[in-house]
CSV table of C-alpha atoms in Angstrom, one decimal:
chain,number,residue,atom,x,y,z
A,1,UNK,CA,19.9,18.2,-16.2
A,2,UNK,CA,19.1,16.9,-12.7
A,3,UNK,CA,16.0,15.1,-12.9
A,4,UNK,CA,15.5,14.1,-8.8
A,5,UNK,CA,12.7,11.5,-7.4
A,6,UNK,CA,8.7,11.7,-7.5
A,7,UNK,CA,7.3,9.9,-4.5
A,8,UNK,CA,4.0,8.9,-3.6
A,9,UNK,CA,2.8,8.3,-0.2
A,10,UNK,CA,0.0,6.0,0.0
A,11,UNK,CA,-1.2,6.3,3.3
A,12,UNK,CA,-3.9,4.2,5.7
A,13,UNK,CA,-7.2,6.3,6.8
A,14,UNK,CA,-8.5,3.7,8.0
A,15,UNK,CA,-10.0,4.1,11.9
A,16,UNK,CA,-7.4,1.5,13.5
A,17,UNK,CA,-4.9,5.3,12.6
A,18,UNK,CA,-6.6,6.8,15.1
A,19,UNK,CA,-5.7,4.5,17.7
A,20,UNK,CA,-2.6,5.4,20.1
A,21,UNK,CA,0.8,4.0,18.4
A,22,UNK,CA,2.1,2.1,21.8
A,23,UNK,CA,4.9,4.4,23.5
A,24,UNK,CA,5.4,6.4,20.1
A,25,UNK,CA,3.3,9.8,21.6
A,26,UNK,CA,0.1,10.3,19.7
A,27,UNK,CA,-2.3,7.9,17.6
A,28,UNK,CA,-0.8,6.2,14.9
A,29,UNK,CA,-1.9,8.6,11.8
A,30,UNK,CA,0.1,11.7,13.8
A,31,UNK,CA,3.0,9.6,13.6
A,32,UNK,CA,2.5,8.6,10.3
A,33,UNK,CA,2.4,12.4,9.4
A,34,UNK,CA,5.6,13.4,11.6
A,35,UNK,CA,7.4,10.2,9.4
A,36,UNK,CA,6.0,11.7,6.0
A,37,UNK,CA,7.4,15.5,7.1
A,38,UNK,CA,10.8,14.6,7.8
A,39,UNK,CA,11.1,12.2,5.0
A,40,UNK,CA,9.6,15.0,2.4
A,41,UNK,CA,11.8,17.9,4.1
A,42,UNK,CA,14.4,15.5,3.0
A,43,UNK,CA,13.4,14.0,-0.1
A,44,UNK,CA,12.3,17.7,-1.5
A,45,UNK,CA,16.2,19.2,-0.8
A,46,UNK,CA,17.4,17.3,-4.1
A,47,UNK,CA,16.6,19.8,-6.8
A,48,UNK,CA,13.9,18.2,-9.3
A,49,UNK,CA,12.3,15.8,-6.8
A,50,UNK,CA,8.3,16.3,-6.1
A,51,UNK,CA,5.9,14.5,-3.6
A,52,UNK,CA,2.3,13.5,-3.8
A,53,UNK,CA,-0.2,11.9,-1.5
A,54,UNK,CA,-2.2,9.2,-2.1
A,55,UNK,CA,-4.9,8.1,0.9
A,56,UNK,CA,-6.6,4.8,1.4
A,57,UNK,CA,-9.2,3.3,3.6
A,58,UNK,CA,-11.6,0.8,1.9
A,59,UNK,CA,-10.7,2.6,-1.3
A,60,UNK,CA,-8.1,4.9,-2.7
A,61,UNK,CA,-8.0,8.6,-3.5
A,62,UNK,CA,-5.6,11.5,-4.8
A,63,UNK,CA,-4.6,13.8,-1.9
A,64,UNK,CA,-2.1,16.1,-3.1
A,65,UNK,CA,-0.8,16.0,-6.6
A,66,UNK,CA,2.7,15.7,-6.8
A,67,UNK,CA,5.1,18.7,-6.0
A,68,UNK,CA,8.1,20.4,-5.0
A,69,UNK,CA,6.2,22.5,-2.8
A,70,UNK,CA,7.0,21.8,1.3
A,71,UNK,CA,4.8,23.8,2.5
A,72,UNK,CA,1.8,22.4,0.5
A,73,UNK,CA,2.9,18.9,1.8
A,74,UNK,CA,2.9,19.4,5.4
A,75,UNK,CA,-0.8,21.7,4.9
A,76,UNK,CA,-1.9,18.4,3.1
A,77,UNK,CA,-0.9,16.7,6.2
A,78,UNK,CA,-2.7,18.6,8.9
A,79,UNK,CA,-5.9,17.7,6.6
A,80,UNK,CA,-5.7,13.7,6.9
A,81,UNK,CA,-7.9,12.0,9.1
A,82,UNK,CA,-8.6,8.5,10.2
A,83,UNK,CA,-12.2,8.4,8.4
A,84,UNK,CA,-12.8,4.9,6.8
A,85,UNK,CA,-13.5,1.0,7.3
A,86,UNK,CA,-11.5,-1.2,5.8
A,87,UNK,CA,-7.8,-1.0,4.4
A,88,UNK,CA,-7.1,-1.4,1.0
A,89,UNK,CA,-3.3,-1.1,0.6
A,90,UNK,CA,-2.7,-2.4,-2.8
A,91,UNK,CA,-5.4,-0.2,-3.6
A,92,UNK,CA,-3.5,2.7,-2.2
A,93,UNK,CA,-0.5,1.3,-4.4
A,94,UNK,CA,-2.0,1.0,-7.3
A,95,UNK,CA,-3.1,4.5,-7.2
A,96,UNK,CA,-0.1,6.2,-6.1
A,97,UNK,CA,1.5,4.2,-9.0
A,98,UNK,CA,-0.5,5.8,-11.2
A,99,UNK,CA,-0.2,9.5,-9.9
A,100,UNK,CA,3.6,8.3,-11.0
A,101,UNK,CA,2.8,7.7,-14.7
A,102,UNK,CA,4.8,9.8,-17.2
A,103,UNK,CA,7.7,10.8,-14.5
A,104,UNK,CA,10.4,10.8,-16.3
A,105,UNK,CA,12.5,10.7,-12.6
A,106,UNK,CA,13.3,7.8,-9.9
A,107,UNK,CA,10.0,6.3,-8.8
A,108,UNK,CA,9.1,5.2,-5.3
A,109,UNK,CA,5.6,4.6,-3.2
A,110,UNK,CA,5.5,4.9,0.0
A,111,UNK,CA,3.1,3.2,2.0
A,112,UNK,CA,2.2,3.6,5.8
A,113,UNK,CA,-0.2,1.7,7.3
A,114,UNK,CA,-0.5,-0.2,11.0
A,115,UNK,CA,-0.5,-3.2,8.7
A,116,UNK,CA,-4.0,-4.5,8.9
A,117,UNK,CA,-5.1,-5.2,5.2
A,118,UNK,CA,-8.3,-6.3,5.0
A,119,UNK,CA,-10.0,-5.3,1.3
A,120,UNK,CA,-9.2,-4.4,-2.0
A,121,UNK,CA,-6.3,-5.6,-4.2
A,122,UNK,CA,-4.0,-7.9,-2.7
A,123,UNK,CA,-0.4,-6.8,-1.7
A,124,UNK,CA,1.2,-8.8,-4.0
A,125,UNK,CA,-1.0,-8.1,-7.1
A,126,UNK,CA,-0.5,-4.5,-6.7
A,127,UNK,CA,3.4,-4.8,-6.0
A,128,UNK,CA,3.7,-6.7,-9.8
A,129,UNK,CA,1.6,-4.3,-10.9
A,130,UNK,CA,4.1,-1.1,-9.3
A,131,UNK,CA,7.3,-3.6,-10.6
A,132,UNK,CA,5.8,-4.0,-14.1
A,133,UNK,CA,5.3,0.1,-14.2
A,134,UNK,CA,9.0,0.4,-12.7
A,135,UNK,CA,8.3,1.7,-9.0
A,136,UNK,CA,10.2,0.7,-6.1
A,137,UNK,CA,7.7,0.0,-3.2
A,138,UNK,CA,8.4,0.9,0.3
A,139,UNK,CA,6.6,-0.1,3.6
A,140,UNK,CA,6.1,1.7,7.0
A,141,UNK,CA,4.1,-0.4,9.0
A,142,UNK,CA,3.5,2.4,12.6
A,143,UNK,CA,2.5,1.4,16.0
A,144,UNK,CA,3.5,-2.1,16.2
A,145,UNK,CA,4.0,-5.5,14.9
A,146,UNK,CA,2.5,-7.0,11.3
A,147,UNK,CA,1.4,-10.6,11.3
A,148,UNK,CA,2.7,-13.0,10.1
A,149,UNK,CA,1.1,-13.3,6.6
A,150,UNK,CA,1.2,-9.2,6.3
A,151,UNK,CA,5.0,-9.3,6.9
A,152,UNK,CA,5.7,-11.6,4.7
A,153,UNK,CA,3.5,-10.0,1.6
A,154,UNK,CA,5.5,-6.6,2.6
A,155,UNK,CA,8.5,-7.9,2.7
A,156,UNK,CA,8.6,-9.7,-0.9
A,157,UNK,CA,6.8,-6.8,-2.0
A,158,UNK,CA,9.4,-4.6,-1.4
A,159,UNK,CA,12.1,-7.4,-2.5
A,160,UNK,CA,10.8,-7.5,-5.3
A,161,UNK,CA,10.6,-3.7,-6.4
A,162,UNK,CA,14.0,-2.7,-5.1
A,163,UNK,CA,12.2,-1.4,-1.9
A,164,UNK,CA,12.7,-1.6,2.2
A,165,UNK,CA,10.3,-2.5,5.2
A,166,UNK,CA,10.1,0.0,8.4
A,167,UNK,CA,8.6,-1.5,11.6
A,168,UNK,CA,8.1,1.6,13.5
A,169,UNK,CA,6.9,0.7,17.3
A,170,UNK,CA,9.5,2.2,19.3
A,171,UNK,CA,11.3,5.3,20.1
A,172,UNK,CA,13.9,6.7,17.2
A,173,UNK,CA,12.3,4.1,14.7
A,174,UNK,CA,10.4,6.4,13.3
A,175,UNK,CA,13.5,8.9,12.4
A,176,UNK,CA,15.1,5.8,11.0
A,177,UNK,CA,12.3,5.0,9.0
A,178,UNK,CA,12.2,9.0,8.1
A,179,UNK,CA,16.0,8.7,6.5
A,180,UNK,CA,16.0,5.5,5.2
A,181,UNK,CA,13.0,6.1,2.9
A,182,UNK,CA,14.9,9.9,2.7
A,183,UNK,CA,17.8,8.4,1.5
A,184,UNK,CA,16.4,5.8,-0.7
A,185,UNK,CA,15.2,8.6,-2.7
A,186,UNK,CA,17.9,10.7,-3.0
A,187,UNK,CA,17.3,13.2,-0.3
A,188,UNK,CA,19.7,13.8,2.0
A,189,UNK,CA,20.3,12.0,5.2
């Protein structure tokens, strides 16, 4: 029996998306969405996988269930908008790890973001809380560099869970960052 990968996106809808991601073509949330299409066109060729969507601004909410449906993903994606103060991410984690709860597949969040996290639970609180439920977090931080003190909570984060960092800011980053959350999830490259 093939059971494939669930994976969450938790992604930032917080205004700062709407701003223009540097020389990437569009505002930061577009790009966001073109990096969550080619990732789930990928991700949903293994047989059993699903995808669900998880968006946060100074809270979390459900988006789009988890399924195996393309289509559905990509008509959640012309939907998002940049709407909210604030940036919870660990908020955003926490609830995309529980959209995961009874999976009996591979478990991975996704988050993408433009990195500024200013509310909610803290990065690393949430990323014990996705290890303890046995998720592997994941980071895309679009449009260009994290701080200091942001970088360093993602990257442990994703230590910790088994997980990768994406810095998208340039041209053909955000493919790679496309394939290597793709492959990370047993979609195909």
């Amino acid at each position: 029996m093939i059971r494939g990968y669930d994976v969450v996106w938790a992604v930032d809808l917080s205004k700062s998306m709407a701003r223009a991601a540097g020389n990437l073509g569009g505002s930061k949330l577009k790009v966001s969405s073109g990096i969550i299409a080619m990732a789930s066109s990928r991700i949903l060729s293994r047989p059993g996988s699903r995808v669900g969507i998880v968006g946060f601004h100074d809270r979390a909410f459900p988006i789009l269930p988890s399924t195996d449906n393309y289509r559905r993903v990509l008509d959640s994606l012309t939907l998002l908008k940049a709407i909210g103060e604030g940036s919870a991410g660990g908020d955003g984690i926490v609830e995309s790890v529980k959209m995961l709860r009874g999976s009996g597949r591979e478990r991975h969040v996704v988050l993408v973001s433009d990195g500024g996290f200013n509310t909610g639970i803290p990065i690393p609180l949430a990323a014990i809380y996705a290890l303890n439920m046995g998720v592997r977090l994941h980071f895309i931080i679009v449009g260009g560099q994290p701080g200091d003190v942001v970088r360093r909570s993602v990257e442990e984060a994703a230590s910790r869970t088994g997980g990768r960092v994406y810095i998208v800011t340039g041209e053909g980053e955000d493919m790679r960052a496309a394939v290597g959350v793709a492959r990370a999830a047993g979609g195909q490259a």
